[in-house]
Coordinates of N, CA and C in Angstrom, one line a residue:
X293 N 42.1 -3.6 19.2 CA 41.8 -4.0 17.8 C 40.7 -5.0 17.9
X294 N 40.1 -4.9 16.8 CA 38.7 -6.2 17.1 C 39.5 -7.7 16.9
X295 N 40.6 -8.2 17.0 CA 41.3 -9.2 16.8 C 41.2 -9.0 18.7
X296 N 41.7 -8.0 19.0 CA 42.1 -8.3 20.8 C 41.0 -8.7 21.5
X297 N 39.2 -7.8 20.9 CA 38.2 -8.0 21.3 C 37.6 -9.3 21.3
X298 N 38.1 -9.9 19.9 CA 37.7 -11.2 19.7 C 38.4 -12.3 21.0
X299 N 39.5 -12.5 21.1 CA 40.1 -13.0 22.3 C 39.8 -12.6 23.2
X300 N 39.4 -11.3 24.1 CA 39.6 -10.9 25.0 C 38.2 -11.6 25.7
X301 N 36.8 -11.4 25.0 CA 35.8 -12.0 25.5 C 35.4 -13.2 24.5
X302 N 36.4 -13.8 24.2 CA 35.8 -15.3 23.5 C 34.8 -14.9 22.6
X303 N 34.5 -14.3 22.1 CA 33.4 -14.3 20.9 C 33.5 -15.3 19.8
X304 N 34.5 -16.4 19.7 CA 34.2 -17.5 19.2 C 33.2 -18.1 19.9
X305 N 33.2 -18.6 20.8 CA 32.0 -18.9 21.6 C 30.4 -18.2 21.7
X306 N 29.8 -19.1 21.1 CA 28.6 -18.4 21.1 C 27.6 -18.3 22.2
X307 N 28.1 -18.7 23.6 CA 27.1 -18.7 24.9 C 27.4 -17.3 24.8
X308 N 28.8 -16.8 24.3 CA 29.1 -15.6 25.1 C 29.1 -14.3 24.7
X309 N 28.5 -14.4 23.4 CA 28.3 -13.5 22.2 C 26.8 -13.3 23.0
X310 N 25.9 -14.7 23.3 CA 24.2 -14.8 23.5 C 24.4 -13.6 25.0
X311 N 25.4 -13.9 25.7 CA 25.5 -13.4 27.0 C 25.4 -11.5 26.6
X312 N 26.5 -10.9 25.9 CA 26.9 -9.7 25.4 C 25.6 -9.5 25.0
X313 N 25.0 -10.0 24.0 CA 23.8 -9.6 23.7 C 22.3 -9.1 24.5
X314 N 22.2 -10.3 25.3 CA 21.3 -10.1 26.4 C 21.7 -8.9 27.6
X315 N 22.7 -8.1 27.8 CA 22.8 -7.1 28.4 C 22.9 -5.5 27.1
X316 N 22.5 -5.9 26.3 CA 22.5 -4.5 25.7 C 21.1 -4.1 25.4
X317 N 20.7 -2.6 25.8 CA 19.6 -1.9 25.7 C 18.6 -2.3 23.9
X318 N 17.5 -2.1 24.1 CA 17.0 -2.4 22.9 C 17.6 -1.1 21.9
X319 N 17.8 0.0 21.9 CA 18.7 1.2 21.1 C 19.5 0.5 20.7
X320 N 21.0 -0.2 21.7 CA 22.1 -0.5 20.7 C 21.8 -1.8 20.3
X321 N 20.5 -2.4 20.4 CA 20.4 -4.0 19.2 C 19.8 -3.4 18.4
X322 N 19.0 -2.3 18.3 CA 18.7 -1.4 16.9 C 19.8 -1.0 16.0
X323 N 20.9 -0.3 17.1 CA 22.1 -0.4 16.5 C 23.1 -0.8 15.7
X324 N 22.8 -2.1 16.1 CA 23.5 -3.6 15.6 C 23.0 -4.2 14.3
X325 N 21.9 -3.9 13.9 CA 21.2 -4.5 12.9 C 21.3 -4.4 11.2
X326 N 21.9 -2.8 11.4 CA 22.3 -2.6 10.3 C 23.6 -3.5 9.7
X327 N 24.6 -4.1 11.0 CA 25.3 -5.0 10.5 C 25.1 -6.1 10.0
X328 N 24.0 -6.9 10.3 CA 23.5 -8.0 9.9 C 23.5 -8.3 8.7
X329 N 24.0 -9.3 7.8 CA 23.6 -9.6 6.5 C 22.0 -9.6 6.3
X330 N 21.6 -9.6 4.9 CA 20.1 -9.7 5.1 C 19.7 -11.5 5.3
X331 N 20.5 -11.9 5.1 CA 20.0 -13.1 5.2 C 20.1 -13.4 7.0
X332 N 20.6 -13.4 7.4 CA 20.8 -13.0 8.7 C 19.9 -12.5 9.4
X333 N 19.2 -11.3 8.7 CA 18.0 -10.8 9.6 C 17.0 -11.4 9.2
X334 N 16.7 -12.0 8.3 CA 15.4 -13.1 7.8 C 15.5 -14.2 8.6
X335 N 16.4 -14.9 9.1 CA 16.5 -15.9 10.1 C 16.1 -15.1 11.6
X336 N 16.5 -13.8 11.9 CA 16.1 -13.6 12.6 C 14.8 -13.5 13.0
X337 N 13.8 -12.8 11.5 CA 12.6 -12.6 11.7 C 11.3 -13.5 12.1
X338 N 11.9 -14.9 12.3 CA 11.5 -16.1 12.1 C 11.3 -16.1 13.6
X339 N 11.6 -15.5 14.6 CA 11.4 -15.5 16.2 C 10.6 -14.7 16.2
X340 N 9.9 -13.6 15.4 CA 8.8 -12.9 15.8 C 7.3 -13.1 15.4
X341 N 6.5 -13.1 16.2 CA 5.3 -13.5 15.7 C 4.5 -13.0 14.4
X342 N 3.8 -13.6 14.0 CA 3.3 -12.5 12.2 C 2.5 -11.2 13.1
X343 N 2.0 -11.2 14.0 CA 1.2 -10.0 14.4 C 2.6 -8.9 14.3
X344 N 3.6 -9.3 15.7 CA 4.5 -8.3 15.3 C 5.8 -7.4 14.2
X345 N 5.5 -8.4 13.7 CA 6.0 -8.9 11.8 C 5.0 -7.7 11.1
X346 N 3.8 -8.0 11.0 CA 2.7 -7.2 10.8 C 2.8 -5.5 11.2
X347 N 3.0 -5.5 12.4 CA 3.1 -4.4 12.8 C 4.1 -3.4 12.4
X348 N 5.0 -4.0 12.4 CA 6.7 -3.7 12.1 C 6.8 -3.2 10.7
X349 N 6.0 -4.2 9.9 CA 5.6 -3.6 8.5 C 5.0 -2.3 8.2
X350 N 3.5 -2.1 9.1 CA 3.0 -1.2 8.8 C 3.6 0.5 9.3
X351 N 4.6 0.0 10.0 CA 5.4 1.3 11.0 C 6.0 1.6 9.5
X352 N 6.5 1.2 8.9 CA 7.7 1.0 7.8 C 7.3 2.4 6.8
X353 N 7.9 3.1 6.3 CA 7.6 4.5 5.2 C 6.7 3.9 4.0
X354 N 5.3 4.2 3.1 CA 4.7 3.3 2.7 C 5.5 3.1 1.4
X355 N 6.8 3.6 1.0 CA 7.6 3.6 0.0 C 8.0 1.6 -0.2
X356 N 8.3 1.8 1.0 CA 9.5 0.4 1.8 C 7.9 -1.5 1.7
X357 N 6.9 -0.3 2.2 CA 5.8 -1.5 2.6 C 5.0 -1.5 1.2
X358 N 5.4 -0.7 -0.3 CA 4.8 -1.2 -1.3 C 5.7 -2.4 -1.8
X359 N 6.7 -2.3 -1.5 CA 7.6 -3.3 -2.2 C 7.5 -4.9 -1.6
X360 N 7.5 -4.6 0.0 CA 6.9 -6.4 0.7 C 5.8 -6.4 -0.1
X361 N 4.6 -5.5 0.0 CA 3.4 -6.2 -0.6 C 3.4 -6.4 -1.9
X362 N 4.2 -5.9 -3.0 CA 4.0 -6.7 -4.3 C 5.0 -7.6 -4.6
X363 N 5.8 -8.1 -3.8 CA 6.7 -9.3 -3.5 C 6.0 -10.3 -3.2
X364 N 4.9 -10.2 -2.4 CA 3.5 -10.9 -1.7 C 2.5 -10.8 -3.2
X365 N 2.3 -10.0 -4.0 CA 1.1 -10.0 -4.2 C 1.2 -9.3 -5.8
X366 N 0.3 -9.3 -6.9 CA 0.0 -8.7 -7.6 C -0.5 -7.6 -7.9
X367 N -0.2 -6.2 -8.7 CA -1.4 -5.1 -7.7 C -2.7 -5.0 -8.3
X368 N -2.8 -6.6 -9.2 CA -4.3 -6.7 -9.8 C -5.2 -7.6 -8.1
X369 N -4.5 -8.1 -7.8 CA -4.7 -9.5 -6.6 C -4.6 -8.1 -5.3
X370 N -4.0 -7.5 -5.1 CA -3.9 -6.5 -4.1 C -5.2 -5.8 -4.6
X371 N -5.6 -4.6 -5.4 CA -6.8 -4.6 -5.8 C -8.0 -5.0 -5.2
X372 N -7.7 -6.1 -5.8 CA -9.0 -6.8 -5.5 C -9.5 -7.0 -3.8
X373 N -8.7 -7.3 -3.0 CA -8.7 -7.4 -1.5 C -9.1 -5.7 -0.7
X374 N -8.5 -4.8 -1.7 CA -8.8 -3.2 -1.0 C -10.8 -3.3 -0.9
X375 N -11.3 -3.1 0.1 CA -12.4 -2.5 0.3 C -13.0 -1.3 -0.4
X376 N -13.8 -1.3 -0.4 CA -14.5 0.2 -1.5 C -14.3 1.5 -0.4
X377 N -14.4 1.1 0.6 CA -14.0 2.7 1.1 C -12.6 3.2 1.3
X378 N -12.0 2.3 1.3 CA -10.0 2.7 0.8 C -9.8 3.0 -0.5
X379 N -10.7 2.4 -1.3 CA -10.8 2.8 -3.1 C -11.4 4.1 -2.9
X380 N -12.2 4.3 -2.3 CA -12.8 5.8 -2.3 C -12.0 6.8 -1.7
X381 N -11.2 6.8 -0.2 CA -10.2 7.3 0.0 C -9.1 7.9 -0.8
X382 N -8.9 6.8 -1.9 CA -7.5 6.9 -2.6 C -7.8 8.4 -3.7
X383 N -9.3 8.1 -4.4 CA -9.2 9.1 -5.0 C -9.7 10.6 -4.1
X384 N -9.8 10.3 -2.9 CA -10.1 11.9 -1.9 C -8.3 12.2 -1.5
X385 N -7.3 11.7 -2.1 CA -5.8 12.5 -1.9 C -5.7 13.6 -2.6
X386 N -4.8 14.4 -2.0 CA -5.0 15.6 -3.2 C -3.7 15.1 -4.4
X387 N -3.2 14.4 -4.1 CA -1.9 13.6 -5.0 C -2.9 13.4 -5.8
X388 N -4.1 12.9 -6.5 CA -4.7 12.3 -7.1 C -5.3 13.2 -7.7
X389 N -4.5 13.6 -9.3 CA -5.0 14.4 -10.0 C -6.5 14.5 -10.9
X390 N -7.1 15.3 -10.7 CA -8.5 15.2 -11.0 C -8.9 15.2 -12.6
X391 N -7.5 15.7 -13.2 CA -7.4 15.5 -14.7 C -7.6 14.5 -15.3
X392 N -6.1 14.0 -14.6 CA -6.0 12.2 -15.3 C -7.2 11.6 -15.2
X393 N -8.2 11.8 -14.0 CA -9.3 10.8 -13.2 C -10.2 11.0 -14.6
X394 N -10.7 12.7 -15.0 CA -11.3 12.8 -15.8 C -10.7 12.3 -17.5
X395 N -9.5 12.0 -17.2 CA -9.1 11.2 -19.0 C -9.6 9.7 -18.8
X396 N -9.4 9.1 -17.7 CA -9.5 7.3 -17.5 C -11.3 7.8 -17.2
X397 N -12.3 8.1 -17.2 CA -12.9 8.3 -17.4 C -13.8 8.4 -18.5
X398 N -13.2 8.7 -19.5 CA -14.0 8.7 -20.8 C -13.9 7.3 -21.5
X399 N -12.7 6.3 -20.9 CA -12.6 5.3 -21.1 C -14.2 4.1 -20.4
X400 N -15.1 4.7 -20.2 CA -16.1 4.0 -19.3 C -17.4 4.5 -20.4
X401 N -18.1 3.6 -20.4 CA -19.3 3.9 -21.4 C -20.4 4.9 -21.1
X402 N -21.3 5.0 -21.7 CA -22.5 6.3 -21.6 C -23.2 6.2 -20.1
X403 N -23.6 4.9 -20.6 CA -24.7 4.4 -19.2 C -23.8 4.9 -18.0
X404 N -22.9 4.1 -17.6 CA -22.1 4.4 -16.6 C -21.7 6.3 -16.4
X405 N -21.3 6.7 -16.5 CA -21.1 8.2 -16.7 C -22.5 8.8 -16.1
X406 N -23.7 8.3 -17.5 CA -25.1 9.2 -17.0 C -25.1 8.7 -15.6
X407 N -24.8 7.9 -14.8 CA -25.3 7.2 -13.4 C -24.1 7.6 -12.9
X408 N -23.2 8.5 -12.8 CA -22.2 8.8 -11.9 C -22.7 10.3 -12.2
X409 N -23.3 11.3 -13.1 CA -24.2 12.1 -12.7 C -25.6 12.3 -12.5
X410 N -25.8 11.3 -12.6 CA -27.3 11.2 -11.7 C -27.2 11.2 -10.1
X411 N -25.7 10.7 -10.2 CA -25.9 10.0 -8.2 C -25.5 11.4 -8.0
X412 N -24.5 12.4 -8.6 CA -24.0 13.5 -8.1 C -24.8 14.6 -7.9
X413 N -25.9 14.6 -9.2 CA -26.6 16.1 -9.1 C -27.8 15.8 -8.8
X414 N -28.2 13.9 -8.3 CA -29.8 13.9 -8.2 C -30.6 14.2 -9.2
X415 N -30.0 14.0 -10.5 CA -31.2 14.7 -11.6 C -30.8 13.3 -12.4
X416 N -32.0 12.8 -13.3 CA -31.8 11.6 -14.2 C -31.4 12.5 -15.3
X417 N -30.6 11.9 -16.0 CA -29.8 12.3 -17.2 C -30.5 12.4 -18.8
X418 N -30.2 12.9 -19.5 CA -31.4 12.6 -20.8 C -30.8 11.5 -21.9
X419 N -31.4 10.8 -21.6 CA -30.6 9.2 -22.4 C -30.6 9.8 -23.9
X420 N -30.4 10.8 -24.3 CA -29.7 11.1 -25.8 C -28.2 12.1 -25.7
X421 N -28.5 11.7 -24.0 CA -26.7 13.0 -24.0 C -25.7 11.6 -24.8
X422 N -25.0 12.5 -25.3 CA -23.5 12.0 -25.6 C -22.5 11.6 -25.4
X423 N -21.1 11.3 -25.3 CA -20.5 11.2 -24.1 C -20.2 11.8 -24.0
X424 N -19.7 12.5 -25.2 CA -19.0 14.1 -24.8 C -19.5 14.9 -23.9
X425 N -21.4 15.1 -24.2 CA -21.8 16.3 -23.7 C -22.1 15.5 -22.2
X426 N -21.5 14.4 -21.6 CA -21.6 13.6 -20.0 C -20.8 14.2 -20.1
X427 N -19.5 14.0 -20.6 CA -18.2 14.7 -20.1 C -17.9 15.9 -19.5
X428 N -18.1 17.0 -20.3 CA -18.2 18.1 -20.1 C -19.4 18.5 -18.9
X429 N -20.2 17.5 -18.5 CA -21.3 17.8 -17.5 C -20.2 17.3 -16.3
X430 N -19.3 16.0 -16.5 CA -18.7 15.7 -15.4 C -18.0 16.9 -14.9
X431 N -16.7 17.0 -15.9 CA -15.8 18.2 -16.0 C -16.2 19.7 -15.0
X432 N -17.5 19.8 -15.6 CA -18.2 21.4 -14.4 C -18.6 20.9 -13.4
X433 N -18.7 19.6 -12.7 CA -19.0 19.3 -11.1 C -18.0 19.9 -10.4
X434 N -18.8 20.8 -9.2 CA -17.8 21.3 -8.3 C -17.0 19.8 -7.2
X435 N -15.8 20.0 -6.6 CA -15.4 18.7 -6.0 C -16.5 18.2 -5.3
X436 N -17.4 18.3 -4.5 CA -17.7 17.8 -3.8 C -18.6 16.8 -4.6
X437 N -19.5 17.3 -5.7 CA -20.3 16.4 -6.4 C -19.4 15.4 -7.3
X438 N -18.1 15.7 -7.6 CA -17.2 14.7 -8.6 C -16.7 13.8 -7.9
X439 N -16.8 13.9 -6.1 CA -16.4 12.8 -5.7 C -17.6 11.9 -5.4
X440 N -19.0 12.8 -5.6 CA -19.5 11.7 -5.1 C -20.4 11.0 -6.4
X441 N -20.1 11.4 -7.8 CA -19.8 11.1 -9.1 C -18.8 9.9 -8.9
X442 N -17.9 10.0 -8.5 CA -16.6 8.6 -8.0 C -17.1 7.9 -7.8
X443 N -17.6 8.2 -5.9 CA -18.0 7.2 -5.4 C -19.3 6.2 -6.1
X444 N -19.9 6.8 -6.7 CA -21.2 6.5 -7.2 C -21.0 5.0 -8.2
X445 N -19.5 5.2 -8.5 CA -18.8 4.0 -9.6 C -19.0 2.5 -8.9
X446 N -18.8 1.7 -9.9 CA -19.1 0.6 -9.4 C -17.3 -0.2 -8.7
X447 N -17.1 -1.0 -7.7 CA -16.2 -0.9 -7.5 C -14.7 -1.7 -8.5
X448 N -15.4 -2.2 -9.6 CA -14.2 -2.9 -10.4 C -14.0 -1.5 -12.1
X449 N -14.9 -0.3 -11.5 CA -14.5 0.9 -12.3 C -13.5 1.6 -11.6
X450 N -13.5 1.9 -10.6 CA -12.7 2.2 -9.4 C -11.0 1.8 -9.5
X451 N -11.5 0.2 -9.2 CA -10.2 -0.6 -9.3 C -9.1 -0.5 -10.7
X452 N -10.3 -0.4 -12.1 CA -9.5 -0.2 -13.2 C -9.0 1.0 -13.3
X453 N -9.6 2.4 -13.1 CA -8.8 3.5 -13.2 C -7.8 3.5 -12.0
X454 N -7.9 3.3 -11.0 CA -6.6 3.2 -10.0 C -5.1 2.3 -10.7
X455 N -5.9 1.3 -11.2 CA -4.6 0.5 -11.9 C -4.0 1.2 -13.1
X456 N -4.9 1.9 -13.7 CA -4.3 2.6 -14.7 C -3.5 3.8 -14.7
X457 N -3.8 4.5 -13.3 CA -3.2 5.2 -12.9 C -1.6 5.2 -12.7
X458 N -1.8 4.8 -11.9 CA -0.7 3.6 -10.7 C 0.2 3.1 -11.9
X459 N -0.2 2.5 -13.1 CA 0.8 1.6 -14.2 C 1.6 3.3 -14.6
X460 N 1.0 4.3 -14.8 CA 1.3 5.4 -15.0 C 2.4 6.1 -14.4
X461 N 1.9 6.5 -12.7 CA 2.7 6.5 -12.0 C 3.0 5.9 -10.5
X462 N 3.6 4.9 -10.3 CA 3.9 4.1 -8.9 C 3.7 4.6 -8.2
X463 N 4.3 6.3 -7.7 CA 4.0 6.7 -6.5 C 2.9 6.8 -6.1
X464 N 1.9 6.6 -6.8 CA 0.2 6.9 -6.0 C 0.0 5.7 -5.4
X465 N 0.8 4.4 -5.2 CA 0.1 3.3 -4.7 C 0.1 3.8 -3.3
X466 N 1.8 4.5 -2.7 CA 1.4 5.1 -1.8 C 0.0 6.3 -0.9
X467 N -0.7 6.7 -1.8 CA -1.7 7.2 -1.2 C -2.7 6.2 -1.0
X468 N -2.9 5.2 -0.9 CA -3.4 4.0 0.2 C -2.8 4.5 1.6
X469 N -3.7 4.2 2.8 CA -2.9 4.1 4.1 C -2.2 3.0 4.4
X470 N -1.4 3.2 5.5 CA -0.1 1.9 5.3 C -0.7 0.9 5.9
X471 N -1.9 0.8 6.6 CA -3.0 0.0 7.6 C -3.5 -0.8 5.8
X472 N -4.0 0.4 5.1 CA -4.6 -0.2 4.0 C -3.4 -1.6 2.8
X473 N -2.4 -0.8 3.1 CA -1.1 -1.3 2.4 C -1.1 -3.2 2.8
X474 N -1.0 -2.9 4.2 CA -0.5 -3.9 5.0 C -1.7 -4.7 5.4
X475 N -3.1 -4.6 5.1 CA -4.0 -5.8 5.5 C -4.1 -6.6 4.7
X476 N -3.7 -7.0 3.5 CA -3.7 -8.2 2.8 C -2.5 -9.4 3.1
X477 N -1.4 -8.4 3.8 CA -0.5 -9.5 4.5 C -0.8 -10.3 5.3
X478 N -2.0 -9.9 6.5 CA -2.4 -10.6 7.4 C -2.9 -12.1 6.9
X479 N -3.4 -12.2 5.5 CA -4.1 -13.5 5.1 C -2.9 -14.2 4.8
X480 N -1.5 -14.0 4.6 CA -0.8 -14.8 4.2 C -0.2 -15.5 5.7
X481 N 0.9 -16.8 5.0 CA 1.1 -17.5 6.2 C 2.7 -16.8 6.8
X482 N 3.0 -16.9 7.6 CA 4.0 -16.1 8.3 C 5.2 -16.6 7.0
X483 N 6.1 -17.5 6.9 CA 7.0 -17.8 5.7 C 6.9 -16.8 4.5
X484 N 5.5 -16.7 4.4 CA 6.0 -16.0 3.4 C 5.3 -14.3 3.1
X485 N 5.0 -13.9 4.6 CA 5.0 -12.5 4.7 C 7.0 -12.5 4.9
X486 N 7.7 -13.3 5.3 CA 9.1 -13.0 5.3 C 9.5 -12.9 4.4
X487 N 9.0 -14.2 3.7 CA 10.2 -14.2 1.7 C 9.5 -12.9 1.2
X488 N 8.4 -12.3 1.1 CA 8.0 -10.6 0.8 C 9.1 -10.0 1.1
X489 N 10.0 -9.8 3.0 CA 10.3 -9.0 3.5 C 11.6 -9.1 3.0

């Protein structure tokens, strides 16, 4: 019975619990951990360095590592820290419907649009098109010129349709990579990449 186990090797005693511990394989203290209260395991995470803290994070399903990071962060303040080639990334997922891109899109003025098909087809635009008739020029870009119509955006156009997206549907924060997820943690101070975790 765990009453006999508790007497039998003192596990009131805590040398002897540290002792038990220190002979078991890293598997069964994997094992073990699901017993842990969570408060329990946040004291524990306090023995590990932030690099491996860090690491541990980014191993994590990017489901589990959006939730530390907006516990840490804003996803206007997260945003902002993504680099333009992880913003450009996000919209090369195929999860990232080319519809919607083209609805948050019309939400961007004339000038901008003519310069996201000028960068795509190399041709200057005729500053009496409309927006409509940009749109419908966007709309018939085969992928490869709509992305590079995207890229061509400035990067806080980028960052607004992503947010608008995203407020839409959560799951695309996941198409970030979990490297991309997880490097704004690195700027914070260890304490409180934990209170995140």
């Amino acid at each position: 019975s765990p009453d006999a186990l508790l007497e039998m090797f003192q596990l009131g005693n805590v040398r002897n619990r540290w002792m038990i511990l220190r002979e078991l394989n890293e598997d069964d203290l994997a094992d073990l951990l699901p017993f842990l209260e969570p408060k329990e395991l946040l004291n524990g995470m306090k023995f590990f360095t932030q690099e491996m803290l860090l690491k541990f994070i980014e191993e994590m399903p990017k489901q589990e590592i959006t939730k530390v990071l907006f516990e840490c962060y804003s996803p206007e303040k997260f945003l902002n820290l993504v680099p333009e080639k992880d913003l450009n990334k996000w919209f090369e997922s195929e999860k990232v419907d080319k519809n919607q891109v083209l609805e948050k899109l019309k939400g961007l003025n004339e000038d901008v649009l003519a310069q996201m098909l000028e960068a795509a087809t190399g041709r200057p635009q005729d500053e009496t098109s409309g927006k409509k008739d940009l749109m419908q020029s966007i709309e018939r870009l085969n992928p490869e010129q709509f992305m590079d119509a995207i890229h061509s955006l400035k990067p806080k156009f980028k960052r607004q349709i992503i947010m608008s997206m995203t407020q839409e549907d959560p799951e695309l924060w996941q198409e970030f990579s979990a490297e991309t997820l997880t490097k704004p943690l690195a700027l914070l101070d260890k304490p409180d990449v934990i209170k995140g975790m």
